[in-house]
XYZ file of C-alpha atoms in Angstrom:
771
model
C -16.956 9.066 45.855
C -16.992 10.420 42.305
C -18.556 9.192 39.084
C -17.689 9.803 35.421
C -19.065 8.906 32.056
C -16.114 8.250 29.723
C -16.197 8.031 25.916
C -13.214 6.415 24.183
C -12.752 6.628 20.421
C -10.234 5.061 18.068
C -9.308 1.461 17.319
C -10.827 0.082 20.512
C -12.911 -2.844 19.276
C -11.548 -6.278 18.518
C -8.308 -5.485 20.334
C -9.126 -6.620 23.861
C -10.057 -3.153 25.081
C -13.156 -4.099 27.066
C -11.359 -6.920 28.935
C -8.571 -4.455 29.665
C -11.099 -1.952 31.078
C -12.784 -4.681 33.117
C -9.458 -5.875 34.567
C -8.333 -2.309 35.277
C -11.570 -1.400 37.080
C -11.491 -4.630 39.087
C -7.873 -4.032 40.084
C -8.737 -0.542 41.360
C -11.945 -1.777 43.074
C -14.167 0.496 40.951
C -17.747 -0.158 39.882
C -19.718 0.600 36.732
C -19.851 -0.812 33.214
C -18.282 -0.769 29.751
C -19.835 -1.456 26.355
C -19.130 -1.192 22.651
C -21.246 0.867 20.324
C -20.855 1.973 16.734
C -19.006 5.093 17.854
C -16.410 3.449 20.097
C -16.498 2.420 23.781
C -18.469 4.016 26.631
C -17.575 3.565 30.294
C -19.387 4.417 33.520
C -17.021 4.461 36.480
C -17.595 5.109 40.200
C -15.311 5.029 43.214
C -12.794 6.986 45.290
C -11.495 10.083 43.536
C -7.832 9.045 43.456
C -8.646 5.578 42.107
C -10.882 7.027 39.368
C -8.108 9.457 38.395
C -5.655 6.561 38.091
C -8.224 4.637 36.027
C -8.682 7.494 33.537
C -4.932 7.985 33.155
C -4.369 4.252 32.630
C -6.884 4.111 29.772
C -4.225 5.687 27.564
C -1.042 4.669 29.359
C -1.784 0.948 29.716
C -4.048 0.307 26.704
C -3.656 -3.020 24.831
C -0.873 -2.963 22.219
C -3.255 -3.146 19.270
C -5.488 -0.329 20.495
C -5.110 3.090 18.889
C -6.912 5.711 20.983
C -7.834 8.954 19.261
C -9.879 10.465 22.076
C -10.807 10.070 25.767
C -13.574 12.325 27.057
C -14.504 12.183 30.758
C -17.664 13.933 32.050
C -18.524 14.117 35.753
C -21.969 12.698 36.571
C -23.976 11.874 39.688
C -23.069 8.475 41.235
C -25.595 5.689 40.494
C -24.478 3.332 43.244
C -23.256 0.455 41.077
C -22.211 -2.546 43.189
C -19.913 -4.236 40.607
C -18.215 -3.683 37.272
C -19.681 -5.428 34.228
C -19.348 -5.643 30.459
C -22.615 -4.827 28.731
C -23.824 -5.891 25.292
C -22.872 -3.806 22.262
C -25.212 -1.241 20.770
C -25.582 0.326 17.333
C -26.070 4.104 17.556
C -27.297 6.115 14.609
C -24.841 8.699 13.321
C -21.845 7.355 15.253
C -18.895 5.460 13.875
C -16.005 3.375 15.151
C -12.545 2.434 13.969
C -12.128 -1.148 12.825
C -8.799 -2.778 13.612
C -6.629 -4.030 10.770
C -5.854 -7.744 10.572
C -3.035 -8.755 12.915
C -0.340 -11.440 12.639
C -0.497 -14.462 14.951
C 0.658 -13.441 18.436
C 3.347 -15.325 20.447
C 0.770 -16.806 22.859
C -1.291 -18.332 20.055
C 1.858 -19.530 18.318
C 2.939 -21.397 21.456
C -0.480 -23.045 21.698
C -0.420 -23.939 18.004
C 2.655 -26.127 18.460
C 1.827 -27.453 21.954
C 0.665 -31.106 21.684
C -1.158 -30.738 25.003
C -3.224 -27.747 23.878
C -6.716 -28.348 22.526
C -5.909 -26.063 19.573
C -2.734 -27.968 18.675
C -2.105 -27.484 14.929
C -5.454 -25.743 14.476
C -4.940 -23.354 11.524
C -7.516 -20.793 12.714
C -6.253 -20.156 16.238
C -6.565 -16.513 17.375
C -7.302 -14.298 20.376
C -8.012 -10.650 21.175
C -4.374 -9.827 20.344
C -4.243 -11.344 16.856
C -6.106 -12.761 13.906
C -8.581 -11.521 11.313
C -10.416 -8.232 11.827
C -11.165 -6.114 8.753
C -11.266 -9.039 6.351
C -14.154 -10.775 8.165
C -16.227 -7.636 8.875
C -19.714 -7.365 7.404
C -20.895 -4.365 9.436
C -20.202 -2.330 12.575
C -20.062 -2.598 15.527
C -17.388 -5.276 15.409
C -19.258 -8.182 17.011
C -19.325 -11.822 15.982
C -22.812 -11.447 14.544
C -21.449 -8.838 12.132
C -18.575 -11.016 10.888
C -18.172 -14.105 8.723
C -17.805 -16.079 12.001
C -21.524 -15.631 12.691
C -22.305 -19.014 11.116
C -19.946 -20.854 13.480
C -21.709 -21.443 16.816
C -19.285 -21.486 19.723
C -18.824 -24.812 21.502
C -19.195 -24.774 25.333
C -15.449 -24.424 25.953
C -14.995 -21.610 23.422
C -18.148 -19.933 24.737
C -16.756 -20.026 28.273
C -13.559 -18.323 27.061
C -15.576 -15.776 25.152
C -17.620 -14.862 28.227
C -14.774 -14.824 30.764
C -13.499 -11.243 31.289
C -10.073 -12.421 32.447
C -9.546 -14.804 29.523
C -7.327 -13.859 26.585
C -10.201 -14.759 24.274
C -12.849 -12.683 26.045
C -14.995 -11.322 23.210
C -12.444 -12.438 20.622
C -14.964 -12.429 17.802
C -13.140 -14.942 15.519
C -12.606 -17.346 18.449
C -12.893 -20.997 17.410
C -11.406 -24.438 17.891
C -11.368 -27.759 16.004
C -14.754 -28.645 17.492
C -16.702 -25.570 16.400
C -14.635 -23.575 13.928
C -13.640 -23.420 10.269
C -11.715 -26.200 8.600
C -9.411 -26.775 5.624
C -9.645 -29.098 2.635
C -7.674 -29.533 -0.559
C -8.999 -30.067 -4.097
C -7.728 -30.648 -7.606
C -7.995 -28.052 -10.366
C -11.652 -28.949 -10.952
C -12.608 -28.499 -7.292
C -12.869 -32.218 -6.458
C -11.576 -32.995 -2.929
C -8.469 -35.177 -2.814
C -9.204 -38.605 -1.400
C -5.891 -38.834 0.441
C -6.405 -35.440 2.109
C -9.989 -35.268 3.433
C -11.385 -32.157 5.092
C -10.247 -31.963 8.682
C -10.225 -29.422 11.531
C -6.622 -30.108 12.581
C -5.052 -28.850 9.363
C -3.668 -32.183 8.157
C -4.461 -30.987 4.624
C -1.465 -28.692 5.078
C 0.867 -31.690 5.062
C -0.501 -32.699 1.660
C -0.264 -29.117 0.468
C 3.426 -28.993 1.399
C 4.036 -32.253 -0.509
C 2.350 -30.837 -3.615
C 4.376 -27.637 -3.419
C 7.663 -29.512 -3.078
C 6.655 -31.563 -6.140
C 6.576 -28.360 -8.208
C 2.825 -27.687 -8.313
C 1.086 -24.318 -8.253
C -1.236 -24.052 -5.250
C -3.988 -21.504 -4.690
C -4.072 -20.965 -0.930
C -6.958 -19.169 0.749
C -5.571 -16.846 3.381
C -6.572 -13.792 5.375
C -7.488 -11.204 2.730
C -7.848 -13.514 -0.229
C -5.992 -16.209 -2.126
C -2.267 -16.483 -2.801
C -0.735 -18.398 -5.665
C 2.156 -20.350 -4.168
C 5.079 -22.338 -5.525
C 8.369 -23.588 -4.104
C 10.594 -20.490 -4.344
C 13.706 -22.663 -4.776
C 12.281 -24.488 -7.814
C 13.170 -22.566 -10.982
C 10.846 -24.611 -13.203
C 7.911 -24.100 -10.843
C 8.514 -20.334 -10.681
C 8.719 -20.109 -14.481
C 5.533 -22.160 -14.788
C 3.703 -19.758 -12.463
C 4.975 -16.738 -14.402
C 3.888 -18.253 -17.712
C 0.399 -19.112 -16.481
C -0.159 -15.767 -14.764
C 1.332 -13.732 -17.653
C 3.701 -12.086 -15.214
C 6.891 -12.081 -17.240
C 9.463 -10.301 -15.085
C 7.820 -8.356 -12.259
C 9.445 -9.456 -8.978
C 7.594 -11.981 -6.859
C 7.443 -11.913 -3.061
C 8.498 -14.877 -0.960
C 7.536 -16.123 2.477
C 10.089 -17.815 4.737
C 9.736 -19.536 8.100
C 11.420 -17.020 10.394
C 13.888 -14.146 10.647
C 16.874 -16.519 10.513
C 15.675 -17.921 7.200
C 15.155 -14.374 5.925
C 18.730 -13.495 6.884
C 20.024 -16.333 4.708
C 18.226 -14.913 1.686
C 18.845 -11.177 2.150
C 20.661 -8.605 4.249
C 18.390 -7.784 7.169
C 19.169 -4.569 9.030
C 17.574 -3.429 12.276
C 14.793 -1.471 10.526
C 14.021 -4.343 8.132
C 13.939 -6.758 11.073
C 11.448 -4.583 12.948
C 9.175 -4.403 9.894
C 9.366 -8.144 9.214
C 8.515 -9.002 12.841
C 5.869 -6.295 13.318
C 2.208 -7.259 13.905
C 1.472 -5.888 10.403
C 3.902 -8.353 8.753
C 4.297 -6.555 5.391
C 6.376 -7.698 2.469
C 9.726 -5.959 3.054
C 12.132 -5.152 0.219
C 15.562 -6.316 1.381
C 18.936 -6.406 -0.372
C 19.294 -9.873 -1.848
C 22.285 -12.040 -0.929
C 24.259 -13.492 -3.811
C 24.120 -17.258 -4.125
C 20.968 -17.790 -2.030
C 18.702 -20.783 -2.552
C 15.973 -18.633 -4.143
C 15.356 -19.341 -7.837
C 16.717 -16.650 -10.201
C 13.323 -16.087 -11.828
C 11.749 -14.934 -8.545
C 13.148 -11.387 -8.795
C 15.232 -11.012 -11.982
C 17.228 -7.866 -12.685
C 16.622 -6.099 -9.370
C 18.749 -5.897 -6.214
C 15.916 -6.403 -3.733
C 13.933 -9.415 -2.685
C 10.445 -8.950 -1.286
C 10.256 -11.066 1.882
C 7.509 -11.653 4.413
C 7.205 -13.874 7.442
C 4.173 -16.059 8.255
C 1.240 -14.050 9.585
C -1.474 -16.702 9.931
C -1.409 -20.079 11.724
C -1.848 -21.742 8.334
C 1.381 -20.114 7.100
C 3.301 -21.246 10.183
C 2.125 -24.835 9.695
C 2.890 -24.800 5.964
C 6.469 -23.670 6.525
C 6.990 -25.794 9.639
C 9.380 -28.435 8.307
C 10.599 -29.126 4.788
C 9.417 -26.080 2.810
C 12.365 -23.638 2.688
C 10.610 -20.698 0.992
C 7.421 -20.059 -0.919
C 6.565 -17.615 -3.640
C 3.336 -16.025 -2.364
C 1.762 -13.752 -4.945
C -1.773 -12.369 -5.176
C -4.129 -14.832 -6.835
C -5.492 -12.947 -9.803
C -5.179 -12.357 -13.514
C -3.399 -9.252 -14.795
C -5.104 -6.006 -13.599
C -7.805 -7.947 -11.729
C -8.398 -7.873 -7.952
C -7.345 -10.687 -5.658
C -9.749 -13.670 -5.440
C -11.549 -14.100 -2.115
C -14.328 -16.702 -2.601
C -13.892 -20.423 -3.229
C -16.049 -20.655 -6.348
C -14.593 -17.387 -7.623
C -11.081 -18.823 -7.287
C -12.001 -22.013 -9.184
C -13.375 -19.932 -12.047
C -10.796 -17.129 -12.228
C -7.698 -19.216 -11.518
C -8.542 -22.014 -13.929
C -5.439 -22.882 -15.898
C -3.162 -21.262 -13.313
C -3.550 -23.339 -10.148
C -3.000 -27.116 -10.085
C -4.572 -27.517 -6.633
C -6.563 -25.430 -4.142
C -6.238 -25.222 -0.360
C -9.675 -24.011 0.711
C -11.293 -23.140 4.011
C -14.871 -22.216 4.935
C -14.329 -18.936 6.804
C -15.525 -16.378 4.285
C -13.244 -13.490 3.376
C -15.559 -10.473 3.192
C -12.998 -7.755 2.397
C -10.270 -8.119 -0.241
C -6.943 -7.083 1.230
C -3.581 -7.523 -0.491
C -0.305 -7.785 1.384
C 1.291 -4.454 2.275
C 4.759 -3.683 0.917
C 7.414 -1.641 2.731
C 11.096 -0.774 2.399
C 13.748 1.047 4.374
C 15.301 4.295 3.178
C 18.250 5.378 5.265
C 17.026 4.033 8.583
C 13.355 4.897 8.146
C 10.547 2.676 6.851
C 8.648 3.779 3.760
C 5.457 2.273 2.364
C 5.235 0.967 -1.179
C 1.701 -0.384 -0.794
C -0.553 0.245 2.215
C -3.070 -2.534 2.726
C -3.200 -5.553 5.075
C -2.047 -4.706 8.588
C -2.637 -0.968 8.171
C -5.996 -0.555 6.427
C -8.498 0.617 7.458
C -6.726 2.347 10.349
C -7.188 6.032 9.518
C -4.432 8.567 9.108
C -4.700 11.110 11.933
C -4.435 14.664 10.625
C -3.307 17.757 12.530
C -6.700 19.419 12.242
C -10.329 18.768 11.391
C -11.721 19.055 7.846
C -15.160 18.980 6.185
C -16.362 15.566 4.994
C -15.069 14.629 1.524
C -14.978 11.478 -0.574
C -11.884 11.253 -2.799
C -12.024 8.635 -5.575
C -8.255 8.433 -6.047
C -6.066 7.919 -9.113
C -6.414 5.578 -12.075
C -3.301 3.528 -11.282
C -2.383 2.007 -7.901
C -5.799 3.178 -6.776
C -7.062 3.677 -3.268
C -9.934 5.870 -2.145
C -10.302 8.090 0.884
C -13.087 9.401 3.107
C -12.117 12.490 5.057
C -14.139 12.904 8.257
C -13.127 15.412 10.881
C -9.467 14.915 11.698
C -9.270 11.397 10.290
C -8.568 10.184 6.761
C -9.959 6.709 6.068
C -7.948 5.113 3.273
C -9.153 1.914 1.655
C -6.948 -1.126 1.212
C -4.945 -1.160 -2.018
C -7.246 -1.551 -5.043
C -4.790 -1.512 -7.961
C -4.976 -0.310 -11.544
C -8.504 0.437 -12.776
C -8.015 -1.078 -16.226
C -10.576 -3.890 -16.033
C -14.281 -4.199 -15.146
C -13.316 -6.457 -12.233
C -10.966 -3.817 -10.809
C -13.662 -1.156 -11.134
C -16.162 -3.399 -9.358
C -13.581 -3.759 -6.562
C -13.337 0.039 -6.382
C -17.117 0.294 -5.904
C -16.969 -2.533 -3.354
C -14.251 -0.635 -1.462
C -16.328 2.540 -1.531
C -19.277 0.788 0.114
C -16.946 -0.713 2.716
C -15.335 2.606 3.626
C -18.721 4.323 3.875
C -19.776 1.693 6.423
C -16.548 1.889 8.386
C -16.517 5.700 8.520
C -20.320 5.911 8.919
C -20.103 8.725 6.430
C -21.377 9.355 2.885
C -19.941 12.726 1.852
C -21.765 14.620 -0.860
C -18.604 16.495 -1.828
C -16.524 14.347 -4.176
C -12.916 14.900 -5.183
C -11.440 13.294 -8.289
C -8.587 13.675 -10.757
C -8.405 16.456 -13.315
C -8.072 13.937 -16.179
C -11.358 13.988 -18.143
C -11.053 10.396 -19.409
C -10.330 8.587 -16.139
C -12.980 6.141 -14.964
C -12.995 7.749 -11.513
C -13.759 11.130 -13.123
C -16.820 9.637 -14.777
C -17.766 7.834 -11.566
C -17.781 11.153 -9.711
C -20.566 12.350 -12.030
C -22.584 9.186 -11.426
C -22.462 9.259 -7.615
C -24.849 11.474 -5.618
C -23.080 14.779 -5.037
C -23.584 18.436 -4.250
C -20.188 19.351 -5.648
C -17.315 17.764 -7.553
C -13.841 19.177 -6.992
C -11.233 18.147 -9.541
C -7.683 18.091 -8.227
C -4.512 18.108 -10.322
C -2.526 14.899 -9.892
C 0.782 16.404 -8.731
C -0.875 18.927 -6.437
C -2.558 15.942 -4.758
C 0.837 14.240 -4.442
C 2.372 17.179 -2.602
C -0.648 17.870 -0.384
C -0.805 14.220 0.717
C 2.785 14.466 2.001
C 1.987 17.852 3.567
C -1.009 16.336 5.384
C 1.107 13.476 6.733
C 3.596 15.996 8.101
C 1.049 18.487 9.462
C 1.839 21.218 6.905
C -0.737 23.533 5.399
C 1.114 26.688 4.332
C 2.974 27.138 1.082
C 5.928 24.848 0.334
C 8.087 23.920 -2.626
C 6.728 20.600 -3.849
C 8.887 18.232 -5.884
C 6.440 15.877 -7.629
C 8.394 13.353 -9.692
C 6.625 10.434 -11.346
C 5.594 8.788 -14.589
C 2.672 10.907 -15.644
C -0.237 13.043 -14.474
C -2.683 15.152 -16.425
C -1.746 18.848 -16.412
C -4.175 21.771 -16.694
C -2.519 22.624 -20.042
C -3.490 19.222 -21.451
C 0.055 17.822 -21.418
C 1.423 14.942 -19.357
C 3.234 16.363 -16.346
C 5.702 14.402 -14.245
C 8.756 16.468 -13.337
C 7.166 19.287 -11.353
C 8.324 21.979 -8.949
C 5.202 23.475 -7.398
C 4.715 26.408 -5.059
C 1.803 24.765 -3.293
C -0.447 24.980 -0.270
C -3.544 22.972 0.637
C -5.808 25.003 -1.596
C -3.912 25.815 -4.762
C -0.549 25.698 -6.490
C 1.571 27.470 -9.037
C 3.817 25.622 -11.453
C 7.105 27.275 -10.491
C 9.261 24.971 -12.592
C 9.393 21.732 -14.541
C 11.521 19.522 -16.748
C 11.714 20.767 -20.341
C 8.926 18.908 -22.205
C 9.649 16.267 -24.817
C 7.378 14.022 -26.906
C 6.128 10.506 -26.230
C 5.854 8.981 -29.726
C 3.113 6.389 -29.543
C 1.690 7.869 -26.343
C 0.870 4.946 -23.981
C 2.947 2.628 -26.164
C 6.038 4.660 -25.230
C 5.458 3.772 -21.568
C 5.888 0.073 -22.393
C 8.609 0.608 -25.009
C 11.303 2.913 -23.550
C 13.261 2.925 -26.835
C 10.563 5.300 -28.128
C 11.300 7.695 -25.262
C 14.994 7.351 -26.020
C 14.341 8.354 -29.630
C 12.457 11.468 -28.455
C 15.206 12.461 -26.004
C 17.854 12.003 -28.700
C 15.822 14.060 -31.175
C 15.503 16.862 -28.603
C 19.228 16.695 -27.842
C 20.799 16.147 -31.294
C 18.160 17.603 -33.635
C 18.002 16.247 -37.206
C 21.024 13.988 -36.668
C 19.348 11.947 -33.954
C 18.857 8.898 -36.183
C 22.544 8.745 -36.963
C 23.324 8.887 -33.240
C 20.718 6.243 -32.441
C 22.218 3.817 -34.964
C 25.469 3.877 -33.002
C 23.680 3.081 -29.739
C 21.922 -0.100 -28.546
C 18.837 1.316 -30.314
C 20.152 0.144 -33.706
C 17.860 -2.884 -33.693
C 14.896 -0.471 -33.868
C 16.323 1.365 -36.897
C 13.452 0.348 -39.178
C 11.086 2.400 -36.986
C 13.152 5.611 -36.896
C 11.589 7.296 -39.935
C 8.071 6.523 -38.746
C 8.835 7.997 -35.323
C 10.372 11.083 -36.919
C 7.229 11.689 -38.974
C 5.018 11.167 -35.926
C 6.988 13.721 -33.909
C 7.210 16.254 -36.762
C 3.434 16.122 -37.206
C 2.695 15.788 -33.500
C 0.671 12.671 -34.310
C -0.038 10.539 -31.218
C 3.016 12.102 -29.590
C 1.887 14.076 -26.534
C 4.282 16.350 -24.697
C 5.478 15.314 -21.263
C 7.728 16.661 -18.532
C 7.988 13.274 -16.808
C 11.117 12.376 -14.838
C 10.001 8.746 -14.773
C 10.063 8.572 -18.556
C 13.545 10.168 -18.565
C 14.757 7.185 -16.542
C 13.103 4.868 -19.089
C 14.686 6.657 -22.020
C 18.169 6.639 -20.487
C 17.836 2.884 -19.805
C 17.122 2.363 -23.509
C 20.048 4.576 -24.582
C 22.373 2.544 -22.353
C 20.910 -0.726 -23.631
C 19.730 -2.049 -20.293
C 16.041 -2.079 -21.189
C 14.233 -1.500 -24.537
C 10.784 -2.695 -23.439
C 9.194 -3.166 -20.020
C 6.667 -5.662 -18.712
C 5.666 -3.585 -15.662
C 5.664 0.043 -14.538
C 9.017 1.214 -13.203
C 11.006 -1.796 -14.417
C 13.631 0.195 -16.341
C 14.130 2.633 -13.443
C 14.483 -0.235 -10.946
C 17.230 -1.746 -13.044
C 19.036 1.578 -13.270
C 18.868 1.869 -9.487
C 20.486 -1.567 -9.274
C 23.390 -0.381 -11.437
C 23.777 2.855 -9.436
C 25.112 1.120 -6.333
C 28.654 2.436 -6.780
C 29.791 5.875 -5.634
C 31.062 8.534 -8.001
C 31.977 12.193 -7.899
C 31.287 12.595 -11.583
C 28.153 14.317 -12.871
C 26.904 15.417 -16.267
C 25.839 18.921 -17.364
C 22.308 20.339 -17.291
C 20.880 23.835 -17.636
C 18.260 25.957 -15.876
C 16.324 28.313 -18.120
C 13.669 30.909 -17.372
C 10.437 31.042 -19.329
C 8.419 33.922 -17.913
C 7.882 33.225 -14.223
C 8.821 29.555 -14.588
C 12.174 27.825 -14.283
C 12.754 25.034 -16.796
C 15.173 22.169 -16.223
C 16.896 21.365 -19.516
C 18.301 17.822 -19.506
C 19.479 17.841 -23.128
C 23.149 18.340 -22.144
C 22.828 15.292 -19.869
C 21.357 13.154 -22.673
C 24.072 14.245 -25.115
C 26.841 13.403 -22.645
C 25.406 9.968 -21.824
C 24.899 9.074 -25.490
C 28.427 10.156 -26.427
C 29.989 8.151 -23.600
C 27.970 5.073 -24.511
C 29.015 5.367 -28.163
C 32.639 5.491 -27.024
C 32.105 2.153 -25.321
C 31.756 3.200 -21.712
C 29.924 0.544 -19.676
C 26.405 1.333 -18.426
C 27.468 0.665 -14.817
C 30.002 3.496 -15.053
C 27.403 5.880 -16.457
C 24.391 5.140 -14.248
C 25.897 6.307 -10.946
C 26.857 9.655 -12.535
C 23.369 9.889 -14.070
C 21.765 9.546 -10.625
C 24.169 12.075 -9.157
C 23.280 14.497 -11.957
C 19.528 14.125 -11.455
C 19.950 14.711 -7.715
C 22.005 17.813 -8.420
C 19.452 19.066 -10.945
C 16.532 18.613 -8.519
C 18.426 20.479 -5.804
C 19.491 23.304 -8.177
C 15.883 23.741 -9.324
C 14.624 23.826 -5.740
C 17.225 26.456 -4.815
C 16.158 28.524 -7.836
C 12.505 28.318 -6.799
C 13.457 29.373 -3.265
C 15.239 32.433 -4.657
C 12.079 33.275 -6.556
C 9.535 32.570 -3.784
C 11.397 32.801 -0.472
C 10.040 29.379 0.531
C 12.314 27.165 2.623
C 10.336 23.949 3.050
C 10.653 21.220 0.396
C 8.120 18.378 0.160
C 8.918 15.273 -1.900
C 6.368 12.921 -3.463
C 5.895 10.768 -6.546
C 6.843 7.280 -7.674
C 10.369 8.316 -8.701
C 11.195 8.769 -5.020
C 10.745 5.043 -4.466
C 14.220 4.914 -5.984
C 16.218 4.872 -2.748
C 19.369 6.303 -4.348
C 17.379 9.259 -5.652
C 15.398 9.847 -2.451
C 18.318 9.609 -0.026
C 20.572 11.755 -2.205
C 17.948 14.438 -2.781
C 17.010 14.676 0.903
C 20.665 14.811 1.941
C 21.642 17.544 -0.541
C 18.522 19.642 0.062
C 19.253 19.625 3.787
C 22.856 20.635 3.054
C 21.413 23.612 1.209
C 19.387 24.709 4.236
C 15.954 23.293 3.373
C 13.516 21.695 5.777
C 12.741 18.500 3.880
C 9.555 16.459 4.229
C 8.578 13.178 2.596
C 5.940 10.519 3.148
C 5.973 8.694 6.460
C 3.476 5.818 6.269
C 1.822 6.396 2.906
C 3.364 5.367 -0.414
C 5.038 8.104 -2.458
C 3.528 6.521 -5.573
C -0.102 7.050 -6.601
C -1.273 5.211 -3.476
C -1.144 8.588 -1.675
C -3.220 10.511 -4.220
C -6.655 9.963 -2.640
C -5.574 11.626 0.616
C -4.210 14.627 -1.290
C -7.412 14.948 -3.318
C -9.524 14.853 -0.153
C -7.477 17.482 1.716
C -7.363 19.860 -1.271
C -11.130 19.600 -1.723
C -11.812 20.109 1.990
C -9.450 23.097 2.185
C -11.123 24.709 -0.829
C -14.533 24.265 0.763
C -13.272 25.896 3.953
C -11.732 28.786 2.050
C -14.834 29.177 -0.112
C -12.325 29.490 -2.910
C -13.521 26.755 -5.236
C -12.543 27.686 -8.752
C -15.062 27.721 -11.613
C -13.583 24.658 -13.296
C -13.878 22.688 -10.056
C -17.658 22.919 -9.872
C -19.555 19.772 -10.712
């Protein structure tokens, strides 16, 4: 007889781990106990040596599908003579922490019960078990027990209680467990919050039938879901989609849709094997898929782009809503521009007034805001566009352990990160920090992540930009040290951390903008970088942004700057012969601004080059959302071409400068001659790919480095990413990109945290990094 005390860490609570341990021990005729605590799961096990060995091995090999084990530690102890195996009550232990599971889509077993007329949970919109349902979004505190969730106010009925207490039941210690007798319920109201008389509150979800009728009649519905409210309309109704856009002030940004099943998705878009796996995964993200021509989806859902964002139902409510006559729904976050998603009933009535016609409410509180995740497929590999529901707050496992650091993230597409040991805890997607509401959400997310990680680091990492709100917040929070990290260095280090790299690489950081140490706006950077520091080995030749932030929303201004750089004093004459002619009355003003350097900062941004070229070609003179012009260029670049335009590499001291003026001149001249944009765009992409590769080769010749790491929002352009990776590999580089973090600014917080931690370790913190 032998005895062991076993400590298991990772995502092991709320995923059926204790029932699994109980069943495993019973099967092997072993005695002892298992219990949750705030650091994970502890097990005492006694029995024959061979059976105990099989038990320990099976903890990893046979763990429940939703469990994510980061550590199993077994310590031999003296046998206590236990005469049975039992599950003990959870304990909170000071100084220990656990991993909370993300929310999980409805499992097949619950789905079968949902549509089984003989099941007591037939058509119950809150059905769940240990394998599915809400987790993060109902958590108030750790450990993850019912008393620490928004289900605490729902007392279990005798039948649900019996399931909850039965170790062999699928709902054993399923904290959100409920039924129509004892659980949450739905009701539907008008725009003022008055319940509809013909759809009274009910536990069986009959309000969903009324909701479907209202949607098919063209109404805008605010639907309370897992991580907050969605605004929903019939995705096949053009007038309804336009009405939603008008009310939400979302002019052209693509909207995601939800369809009943994978067959319905295949009728709307081309679904490959990788897209299918993402759509059907327990995370159920929105997946960007190539749209099919002539589908039933209204044109205004995703105008001007080749992809349609599609997701499948991930809650019982969704399955019931799409059960019969609703072919597809637009499901977009319920918020105003630059505000966080609504989560509370009264909050929704106030903030969505004038947008929603009706509200589908329920009384299970959402405690954590959590937007839908967004993913795509590049080549045959999935890439994240937004990491949130289904993944957060599952930490990113790093290759080594680091000091504790809090990273406050970027200003746009914000997330934050707590680095603790070998784990990086990334918050759900927060968004752009332009409004007081968004900044309150950032603070709310910080408190949440501190609870989940059981960690309040006193070392804070933030962006180098002096005017960012997060930079000011760093000064306000308790700290022993503030480490400011350059935006593009953080980009590259985040991808390095994902791929287990720490030594020097060539980093290609391509995006819209990031504050450079020289005070200019960087964005087309070739860095010789490691975890601690970087050197700017090369960059795109800088040009001006006349109007500064205004140029981001009006690409014709960028076009004017690129033409001025490329044609000199004759640029206005050239511009008049291009689709920019309609802006002719502004040319002299822009010229004076650029001559005087008034409100015209320098930038090396590749993202703005895409914007400017779109304006030169006439495809886009103004944008309503970030990346719109580049997305439309990607759409036009679908055809293959062997043609490319000229560019030059120049040396300025120890830096290599990519001069794109020859490219701009060639594109402008071809457009003036009447060449169609579609014939130009493919060659433009090919040229940019060739330029990035040529620059990387030049940096390798200078540094001897052979590993290339790609990051930045520009690499969400699949044509650019796939072509750059392919041609770099042809040139003998080991190429690394993001795996399960976005290449846009959603990865920045991780990079900030790792840079700060590495600098602490190296005791190499620079003077300007001290708080």
